[in-house]
Coordinates of C-alpha atoms and ligand atoms in Angstrom, one line a residue:
M1 CA 7.4 0.4 30.0
Q2 CA 7.2 3.9 28.4
R3 CA 9.9 6.5 29.1
P4 CA 8.8 10.1 29.7
N5 CA 7.8 11.8 26.5
T6 CA 10.8 14.1 25.9
K7 CA 11.3 14.2 22.2
S8 CA 8.9 14.7 19.3
Y9 CA 8.9 13.1 15.9
F10 CA 7.2 14.0 12.6
L11 CA 6.6 11.2 10.2
K12 CA 5.4 11.6 6.6
T13 CA 4.4 8.6 4.5
F14 CA 4.5 8.4 0.7
G15 CA 3.2 5.7 -1.6
C16 CA 1.5 2.4 -0.9
Q17 CA -0.3 0.7 2.0
M18 CA 2.8 -1.2 2.8
N19 CA 4.5 2.0 3.7
V20 CA 1.5 3.0 5.8
Y21 CA 1.9 -0.3 7.7
D22 CA 5.6 0.2 8.1
S23 CA 5.0 3.7 9.4
E24 CA 2.6 2.4 12.0
R25 CA 5.2 -0.1 13.2
M26 CA 7.9 2.6 13.3
T27 CA 5.5 4.9 15.3
E28 CA 4.9 2.1 17.8
A29 CA 8.6 1.6 18.3
L30 CA 9.2 5.4 18.7
V31 CA 6.4 5.8 21.2
R32 CA 7.7 2.9 23.2
D33 CA 11.1 4.7 23.2
G34 CA 9.5 7.8 24.7
Y35 CA 8.9 9.9 21.5
R36 CA 5.6 11.7 21.0
E37 CA 4.2 12.5 17.6
T38 CA 3.9 16.1 16.3
D39 CA 2.3 17.4 13.1
D40 CA 4.5 20.5 13.3
V41 CA 7.6 19.5 11.2
A42 CA 9.4 22.8 12.1
N43 CA 9.4 21.8 15.8
A44 CA 10.3 18.1 15.5
D45 CA 13.4 16.6 17.0
L46 CA 13.2 13.8 14.5
V47 CA 11.8 13.9 11.0
I48 CA 11.2 10.7 9.1
L49 CA 10.2 10.5 5.5
N50 CA 8.9 7.1 4.5
T51 CA 9.4 7.2 0.8
C52 CA 8.2 5.6 -2.4
H53 CA 10.3 4.9 -5.5
I54 CA 7.7 3.4 -7.8
R55 CA 7.6 6.3 -10.3
E56 CA 9.9 9.2 -10.8
K57 CA 7.5 11.8 -9.5
A58 CA 7.2 10.1 -6.1
G59 CA 11.0 10.0 -5.7
E60 CA 11.5 13.7 -6.7
K61 CA 8.9 14.8 -4.2
V62 CA 11.1 13.5 -1.4
Y63 CA 14.0 15.7 -2.4
S64 CA 11.9 18.9 -2.6
D65 CA 10.6 18.0 0.9
L66 CA 14.1 17.4 2.2
G67 CA 15.2 20.9 0.9
R68 CA 12.5 22.5 3.1
I69 CA 13.3 20.3 6.1
R70 CA 17.0 21.2 5.8
D71 CA 16.0 24.9 6.1
M72 CA 14.0 24.2 9.2
K73 CA 17.0 22.2 10.6
D74 CA 19.2 25.2 10.0
V75 CA 16.8 27.5 11.9
R76 CA 16.5 25.1 14.8
K77 CA 20.3 24.8 14.9
R78 CA 20.6 28.6 15.3
N79 CA 18.3 28.2 18.3
G80 CA 20.6 25.5 19.8
K81 CA 18.3 22.5 18.8
N82 CA 19.4 19.4 17.0
T83 CA 17.2 17.8 14.4
V84 CA 17.7 14.2 13.1
I85 CA 16.5 13.7 9.5
A86 CA 15.8 10.2 8.5
V87 CA 14.9 8.9 5.1
A88 CA 13.2 5.5 5.1
G89 CA 11.4 3.4 2.5
C90 CA 12.1 2.5 -1.0
V91 CA 14.1 5.6 -2.1
A92 CA 16.3 4.9 0.9
Q93 CA 16.8 1.3 -0.3
A94 CA 17.3 2.2 -3.9
E95 CA 19.5 5.3 -3.6
G96 CA 21.4 4.8 -0.3
H97 CA 24.5 7.0 -0.2
E98 CA 23.2 9.1 -3.1
I99 CA 20.7 10.6 -0.7
T100 CA 23.3 12.0 1.7
T101 CA 25.3 13.2 -1.2
R102 CA 22.3 15.0 -2.7
Q103 CA 21.1 16.3 0.6
P104 CA 23.9 16.3 3.3
A105 CA 21.4 17.4 6.0
V106 CA 20.1 13.8 6.1
D107 CA 21.5 11.9 9.1
L108 CA 20.0 8.5 8.6
V109 CA 19.1 6.5 5.5
I110 CA 17.3 3.3 6.4
G111 CA 15.9 0.6 4.1
P112 CA 12.6 -1.2 4.7
Q113 CA 14.4 -4.4 5.9
S114 CA 16.2 -2.6 8.7
Y115 CA 13.3 -1.0 10.6
H116 CA 13.9 -3.2 13.6
R117 CA 17.2 -1.2 14.0
L118 CA 15.5 2.2 13.8
P119 CA 15.6 3.2 17.5
E120 CA 19.2 2.0 17.9
L121 CA 20.4 3.9 14.7
I122 CA 18.6 7.1 15.7
A123 CA 20.3 7.0 19.1
R124 CA 23.7 6.4 17.4
T125 CA 23.4 9.3 14.9
E126 CA 22.2 11.6 17.8
N127 CA 25.1 10.7 20.0
T128 CA 27.9 10.6 17.4
R129 CA 26.5 13.0 14.7
E130 CA 27.6 10.3 12.4
R131 CA 25.8 9.9 9.1
I132 CA 24.4 6.3 8.8
V133 CA 23.2 4.5 5.6
E134 CA 21.7 1.1 6.5
T135 CA 20.2 -0.8 3.6
E136 CA 21.1 -4.4 4.3
F137 CA 18.7 -7.3 3.7
P138 CA 19.2 -9.2 7.0
G139 CA 16.8 -12.0 6.0
E140 CA 15.0 -12.2 9.3
E141 CA 11.6 -11.3 10.5
K142 CA 12.1 -7.6 11.1
F143 CA 8.6 -7.2 12.5
E144 CA 9.2 -9.8 15.2
R145 CA 12.2 -7.7 16.3
L146 CA 10.2 -4.4 16.3
K147 CA 8.6 -5.6 19.5
A148 CA 6.0 -3.0 20.5
P149 CA 2.3 -3.4 21.1
R150 CA 0.1 -3.0 18.1
R151 CA -2.2 0.1 18.2
V152 CA -5.0 0.7 15.8
S153 CA -6.0 4.1 14.4
S154 CA -8.9 2.7 12.4
P155 CA -11.3 -0.3 12.6
S156 CA -9.7 -1.3 9.3
A157 CA -6.2 -2.4 10.1
F158 CA -3.3 -3.2 7.8
L159 CA -1.4 -6.4 8.4
T160 CA 1.7 -7.2 6.3
V161 CA 1.9 -11.0 5.6
Q162 CA 4.6 -11.0 2.9
E163 CA 7.1 -8.6 1.4
G164 CA 9.2 -8.5 -1.7
C165 CA 8.6 -9.9 -5.1
D166 CA 10.2 -12.4 -7.4
K167 CA 8.2 -11.6 -10.5
F168 CA 10.6 -9.0 -12.1
C169 CA 8.1 -7.2 -14.3
T170 CA 10.5 -5.2 -16.5
F171 CA 9.1 -1.8 -15.4
C172 CA 9.2 -2.3 -11.7
V173 CA 11.7 -1.4 -8.9
V174 CA 10.0 -3.5 -6.2
P175 CA 12.1 -6.6 -6.7
Y176 CA 15.2 -4.4 -6.1
T177 CA 13.9 -2.2 -3.3
R178 CA 12.0 -4.7 -1.3
G179 CA 14.0 -7.8 -2.3
A180 CA 13.1 -11.4 -2.7
E181 CA 9.7 -12.7 -1.8
F182 CA 9.4 -13.4 2.0
S183 CA 6.3 -14.7 3.8
R184 CA 5.8 -14.4 7.5
S185 CA 4.8 -17.5 9.4
A186 CA 1.0 -18.0 10.0
A187 CA 1.6 -18.1 13.7
T188 CA 3.2 -14.6 13.9
I189 CA 0.4 -13.3 11.6
E190 CA -2.3 -14.8 13.7
T191 CA -0.8 -13.4 16.9
E192 CA -0.7 -9.9 15.4
A193 CA -4.2 -10.3 14.1
R194 CA -5.4 -11.1 17.6
E195 CA -3.6 -8.0 19.0
L196 CA -5.2 -5.9 16.3
I197 CA -8.7 -7.2 17.1
A198 CA -8.1 -6.7 20.8
A199 CA -7.1 -3.1 20.1
G200 CA -10.4 -2.5 18.2
A201 CA -9.8 -3.6 14.6
K202 CA -12.8 -5.2 12.8
E203 CA -11.3 -5.5 9.4
L204 CA -7.9 -7.0 8.4
V205 CA -6.3 -5.8 5.2
L206 CA -3.6 -8.4 4.4
L207 CA -0.7 -6.6 2.7
G208 CA 2.1 -7.8 0.5
Q209 CA 3.8 -6.5 -2.7
N210 CA 2.7 -9.9 -4.2
V211 CA 0.4 -11.0 -1.5
N212 CA -1.2 -14.0 -3.2
A213 CA 2.3 -15.5 -3.7
Y214 CA 2.1 -15.9 0.1
H215 CA 3.5 -19.3 1.2
G216 CA 4.4 -19.0 4.9
E217 CA 5.0 -21.6 7.5
G218 CA 1.8 -23.1 8.8
P219 CA 1.0 -25.3 11.7
S220 CA 3.2 -28.4 11.9
G221 CA 5.8 -26.7 9.8
R222 CA 4.3 -27.2 6.3
S223 CA 3.9 -24.2 4.0
I224 CA 0.4 -22.8 3.5
G225 CA -1.0 -20.4 0.8
L226 CA -3.0 -17.2 1.1
A227 CA -6.3 -19.1 0.9
E228 CA -5.5 -21.2 4.0
L229 CA -4.1 -18.2 5.8
I230 CA -7.4 -16.3 5.2
R231 CA -9.5 -19.3 6.4
R232 CA -7.4 -19.4 9.6
L233 CA -7.8 -15.6 10.2
A234 CA -11.5 -15.9 9.5
D235 CA -11.7 -18.3 12.5
I236 CA -10.4 -15.7 14.9
D237 CA -13.2 -14.2 17.0
G238 CA -14.1 -10.7 16.1
V239 CA -12.6 -10.7 12.5
E240 CA -15.6 -9.2 10.6
R241 CA -13.9 -8.4 7.3
I242 CA -10.8 -9.5 5.4
R243 CA -9.3 -8.0 2.3
Y244 CA -5.9 -8.5 0.7
M245 CA -3.7 -6.6 -1.7
T246 CA -1.8 -6.5 -4.1
S247 CA -2.1 -9.7 -6.1
H248 CA -0.6 -11.0 -9.3
P249 CA -2.9 -12.8 -11.8
R250 CA -0.5 -15.7 -12.1
D251 CA -0.8 -16.4 -8.3
M252 CA -4.6 -16.5 -8.2
D253 CA -5.0 -20.2 -7.6
D254 CA -8.1 -22.3 -7.4
E255 CA -8.0 -22.4 -3.5
L256 CA -8.0 -18.6 -3.4
I257 CA -10.9 -18.4 -5.8
A258 CA -12.7 -21.0 -3.7
A259 CA -12.1 -18.9 -0.6
H260 CA -14.0 -16.0 -2.3
A261 CA -16.9 -18.4 -2.7
D262 CA -17.1 -19.6 0.9
V263 CA -15.3 -17.4 3.4
P264 CA -18.1 -15.0 4.5
Q265 CA -15.7 -12.4 5.9
L266 CA -13.7 -12.2 2.6
M267 CA -15.0 -9.0 1.0
P268 CA -16.2 -9.2 -2.6
F269 CA -13.6 -6.9 -3.9
L270 CA -10.4 -7.7 -5.7
H271 CA -7.5 -5.5 -6.8
L272 CA -5.8 -7.5 -9.5
P273 CA -3.4 -5.4 -11.7
V274 CA -3.3 -6.3 -15.4
Q275 CA -1.2 -3.4 -16.6
S276 CA -2.1 -3.8 -20.3
G277 CA -4.5 -5.5 -22.6
S278 CA -2.0 -6.1 -25.3
D279 CA -0.2 -9.5 -25.4
R280 CA 2.8 -7.9 -27.0
M281 CA 3.1 -5.4 -24.1
L282 CA 2.3 -8.0 -21.5
A283 CA 5.2 -10.2 -22.9
A284 CA 7.6 -7.2 -23.0
M285 CA 6.6 -6.4 -19.4
N286 CA 7.3 -10.0 -18.4
R287 CA 3.8 -10.4 -16.8
K288 CA 3.7 -14.1 -17.6
H289 CA 0.1 -14.1 -18.8
S290 CA -2.0 -13.0 -21.8
A291 CA -5.0 -10.7 -22.0
A292 CA -7.3 -13.7 -22.7
E293 CA -5.9 -15.6 -19.7
Y294 CA -6.7 -12.5 -17.5
I295 CA -10.2 -12.3 -18.9
D296 CA -10.7 -16.0 -18.3
L297 CA -9.4 -15.8 -14.8
I298 CA -11.9 -13.0 -14.0
A299 CA -14.7 -15.2 -15.4
R300 CA -13.7 -18.0 -13.0
I301 CA -13.6 -15.6 -10.1
R302 CA -17.0 -14.2 -11.0
T303 CA -18.4 -17.7 -11.2
A304 CA -17.2 -18.3 -7.6
R305 CA -18.4 -14.9 -6.3
P306 CA -20.8 -13.3 -8.8
D307 CA -21.1 -10.0 -7.0
I308 CA -17.3 -9.4 -6.9
A309 CA -16.1 -5.9 -7.8
L310 CA -12.8 -5.6 -9.6
S311 CA -10.0 -3.1 -9.5
S312 CA -6.8 -2.9 -11.4
D313 CA -3.6 -1.0 -12.2
F314 CA -2.7 0.0 -15.8
I315 CA 0.5 1.4 -17.3
V316 CA 0.2 3.4 -20.6
G317 CA 3.1 4.3 -22.8
F318 CA 5.3 1.3 -21.9
P319 CA 8.3 1.3 -24.4
G320 CA 7.2 0.2 -27.8
E321 CA 3.5 0.6 -27.2
T322 CA 1.6 1.5 -30.3
D323 CA -1.9 3.0 -30.8
A324 CA -3.1 -0.6 -31.6
D325 CA -1.7 -1.8 -28.2
A326 CA -3.4 1.1 -26.4
E327 CA -6.7 0.1 -28.1
E328 CA -6.3 -3.4 -26.8
T329 CA -6.1 -2.1 -23.3
L330 CA -9.4 -0.2 -23.8
A331 CA -10.9 -3.4 -25.2
L332 CA -9.9 -5.4 -22.1
V333 CA -11.3 -2.7 -19.8
R334 CA -14.6 -2.9 -21.8
A335 CA -14.6 -6.7 -21.6
V336 CA -14.0 -6.9 -17.8
G337 CA -15.7 -3.8 -16.4
F338 CA -13.9 -2.4 -13.4
A339 CA -15.4 -0.8 -10.3
Q340 CA -12.3 1.4 -9.9
A341 CA -8.8 1.4 -11.1
F342 CA -5.4 3.2 -11.1
S343 CA -3.6 4.1 -14.3
F344 CA -0.2 5.6 -14.8
K345 CA 2.1 6.9 -17.5
Y346 CA 5.1 4.6 -17.8
S347 CA 8.0 6.1 -15.8
P348 CA 11.5 4.7 -16.6
R349 CA 13.1 3.6 -13.3
P350 CA 16.9 3.4 -13.1
G351 CA 18.2 -0.2 -13.1
T352 CA 15.0 -1.8 -14.5
P353 CA 15.2 -3.6 -17.9
A354 CA 12.5 -1.4 -19.6
S355 CA 14.2 1.9 -18.8
S356 CA 17.1 1.2 -21.2
L357 CA 14.8 0.2 -24.2
E358 CA 15.2 2.6 -27.1
T359 CA 11.5 2.6 -28.0
Q360 CA 10.4 5.1 -25.2
V361 CA 7.0 6.7 -26.0
P362 CA 6.8 10.5 -26.2
E363 CA 5.3 12.2 -23.2
E364 CA 2.4 13.8 -25.1
V365 CA 1.4 10.4 -26.6
K366 CA 1.4 8.9 -23.0
S367 CA -0.8 11.8 -21.8
E368 CA -3.3 11.3 -24.6
R369 CA -3.5 7.6 -24.0
L370 CA -3.8 8.1 -20.2
Q371 CA -6.7 10.5 -20.7
R372 CA -8.6 8.1 -22.9
L373 CA -8.1 5.2 -20.5
Q374 CA -9.1 7.3 -17.5
A375 CA -12.2 8.5 -19.2
L376 CA -13.3 5.0 -19.8
L377 CA -12.4 3.8 -16.3
D378 CA -14.1 6.9 -14.7
A379 CA -17.3 6.0 -16.7
Q380 CA -17.2 2.4 -15.5
Q381 CA -16.7 3.6 -11.9
A382 CA -19.6 6.0 -12.2
E383 CA -21.8 3.2 -13.6
F384 CA -20.7 0.8 -10.9
N385 CA -21.5 3.3 -8.1
A386 CA -24.8 4.2 -9.8
Q387 CA -26.0 0.6 -9.3
S388 CA -25.8 1.1 -5.6
L389 CA -28.5 3.8 -5.6
G390 CA -31.7 2.7 -3.9
G391 CA -30.1 -0.5 -2.5
T392 CA -28.9 -1.3 1.0
V393 CA -25.3 -2.2 1.9
P394 CA -23.5 -3.3 5.1
V395 CA -21.1 -0.5 6.0
L396 CA -18.2 -0.7 8.4
F397 CA -17.8 2.8 9.8
E398 CA -14.1 3.9 10.0
R399 CA -14.1 7.5 11.2
R400 CA -16.1 10.7 11.9
G401 CA -16.7 12.9 8.9
R402 CA -16.2 16.7 8.6
Q403 CA -19.8 17.6 9.5
P404 CA -21.0 17.2 13.1
G405 CA -22.8 13.8 13.4
E406 CA -21.4 12.6 10.1
F407 CA -19.6 9.2 9.8
V408 CA -17.6 7.8 7.0
G409 CA -17.4 4.1 6.3
R410 CA -16.8 1.6 3.5
T411 CA -19.2 -0.8 1.7
P412 CA -18.0 -4.4 0.9
Y413 CA -16.9 -3.0 -2.5
L414 CA -14.6 -0.5 -0.8
Q415 CA -16.8 2.5 -1.8
L416 CA -16.6 5.4 0.6
I417 CA -20.0 6.2 2.1
H418 CA -21.1 9.1 4.3
T419 CA -24.0 8.8 6.8
A420 CA -25.4 11.0 9.5
A421 CA -26.3 9.4 12.8
D422 CA -26.7 10.0 16.5
G423 CA -24.2 8.4 18.9
D424 CA -20.9 6.9 17.8
L425 CA -20.8 4.6 14.8
V426 CA -17.0 4.2 14.5
G427 CA -16.1 0.5 14.6
R428 CA -19.7 -0.6 14.0
T429 CA -21.3 -2.2 11.0
A430 CA -24.7 -1.1 10.0
E431 CA -27.0 -1.6 7.0
V432 CA -27.2 1.7 5.1
A433 CA -29.7 2.6 2.4
V434 CA -27.9 4.5 -0.4
T435 CA -29.6 7.8 -1.2
E436 CA -27.1 9.6 -3.3
V437 CA -24.2 8.7 -5.6
R438 CA -21.4 11.1 -6.3
R439 CA -18.3 10.6 -8.4
L440 CA -16.0 9.4 -5.6
S441 CA -18.4 8.5 -2.8
L442 CA -21.9 7.5 -1.7
T443 CA -24.3 9.0 0.8
G444 CA -26.9 7.0 2.8
V445 CA -29.1 6.7 5.8
I446 CA -29.0 4.0 8.5
A447 CA -31.5 1.2 7.7
A448 CA -30.6 -1.2 10.5
A449 CA -27.8 -1.6 13.0
Ligands
LIG501 N1 5.9 3.4 -14.3 C1 4.6 3.6 -14.2 N2 3.8 2.8 -13.3 C2 4.4 1.9 -12.6 N3 4.0 1.0 -11.7 C3 5.0 0.2 -11.3 N4 6.1 0.6 -11.8 C4 5.8 1.6 -12.7 C5 6.6 2.4 -13.6 N5 7.9 2.3 -13.8 C6 2.5 0.9 -11.4 C7 2.0 -0.5 -11.7 C8 1.8 -1.2 -10.4 C9 1.5 0.0 -9.5 C10 1.7 -0.2 -8.1 O1 2.4 1.0 -10.0 O2 0.7 -0.3 -12.4 O3 0.8 -2.2 -10.4
LIG502 FE1 6.4 -5.0 -9.4 FE2 4.1 -6.1 -8.9 FE3 5.5 -6.9 -11.0 FE4 6.3 -7.6 -8.5 S1 4.4 -8.3 -9.6 S2 7.6 -6.8 -10.2 S3 5.7 -5.7 -7.4 S4 4.5 -4.9 -10.6

């Protein structure tokens, strides 16, 4: 039962889809506890920042936000109102007590494995004005303990199936902030999937830091992989589309490749980070595969699903990277052909092995390499989008657009597409003829519902 809506909360999410999912779960728990959401941070009784620690910039943004929120807290205090400031997410996990030292206005620091304790900890800091830092790894299914009904804000719903990572790429904080790999049981995932579908979801986006390492408990207690989980979810009535992210090349097994060939709901789009095209860099990054192995893997996936579109992550300027290594990354991009990709300058993260290497690459060299890589990736994205022109694609409409009568949806290849229509298309899938291609999105007209 819901208590009366007395208090308001403001929640800001940084970083990846996993944080978006966690924020949804926190929201549900807060709403169940009688909180209502506000987008006016200056008038919120509770402010939560769900933070990201993956690169330095993301972490620093949190502290500049906290400075502004502290000022608002001071103003509210002068007016006799209390404000609870909570920092959640990966900065909370990585920095713990450092956060309350750097910004004493923070009341609660809560790591991603402790969200089931959020309501209790907020109440405690409110009552005692005690500062709390909670960054334990309890090793239990936190989501099962965050018992609140699932709500959906979009026909495309995130569903976390595994968390953490055991790969220890030498640049990455995730194994430290999210801990060891943990897979939820198939039964709990299927229950949540049914709840999401009942609440209006049509597409399930299965999330995990290393999602294709999934090995949860299946029926009769044996462990199942991501491919079998996908097949089970595809059997649920009403599941129209399935996607998953983020995957590691080493965990792309034959069963998962086969699922791309024969599960109709599994969308022909795969985000498969490669990070670099240089074997020397891949080894230094501890990626556990070569450039040739990645290219061969892509060939096998394309054999199974010829129309699959590929996406990736790249890091330029990893310690010791030479011009020749950077060239090899460009060569890999040309060999594979990506529909879209994310690329970043290497950012040294405290506590990770690569951060203490003495061969750090100068900032201007990183910038120059990033520019060249992004120019190539942008050209490939433009070329990929241009192929859609004149064709027809099934579009799942996710929301209304800015113009009256405009709807925004996604093609199977995750392209954004805008369409004008009478009535309400949100949650519906329709065939759309592509009439215009822009840099980041397509425009089309309804061909058939
Ligand atoms: N510096 C730059 N990029 C990073 N990523 C992870 N750690 C770092 C880092 N220290 C990138 C990787 C990863 C994506 C989520 O973020 O490309 O796949
Ligand atoms: Fe980080 Fe991904 Fe490597 Fe795991 S596989 S350490 S999450 S980059």
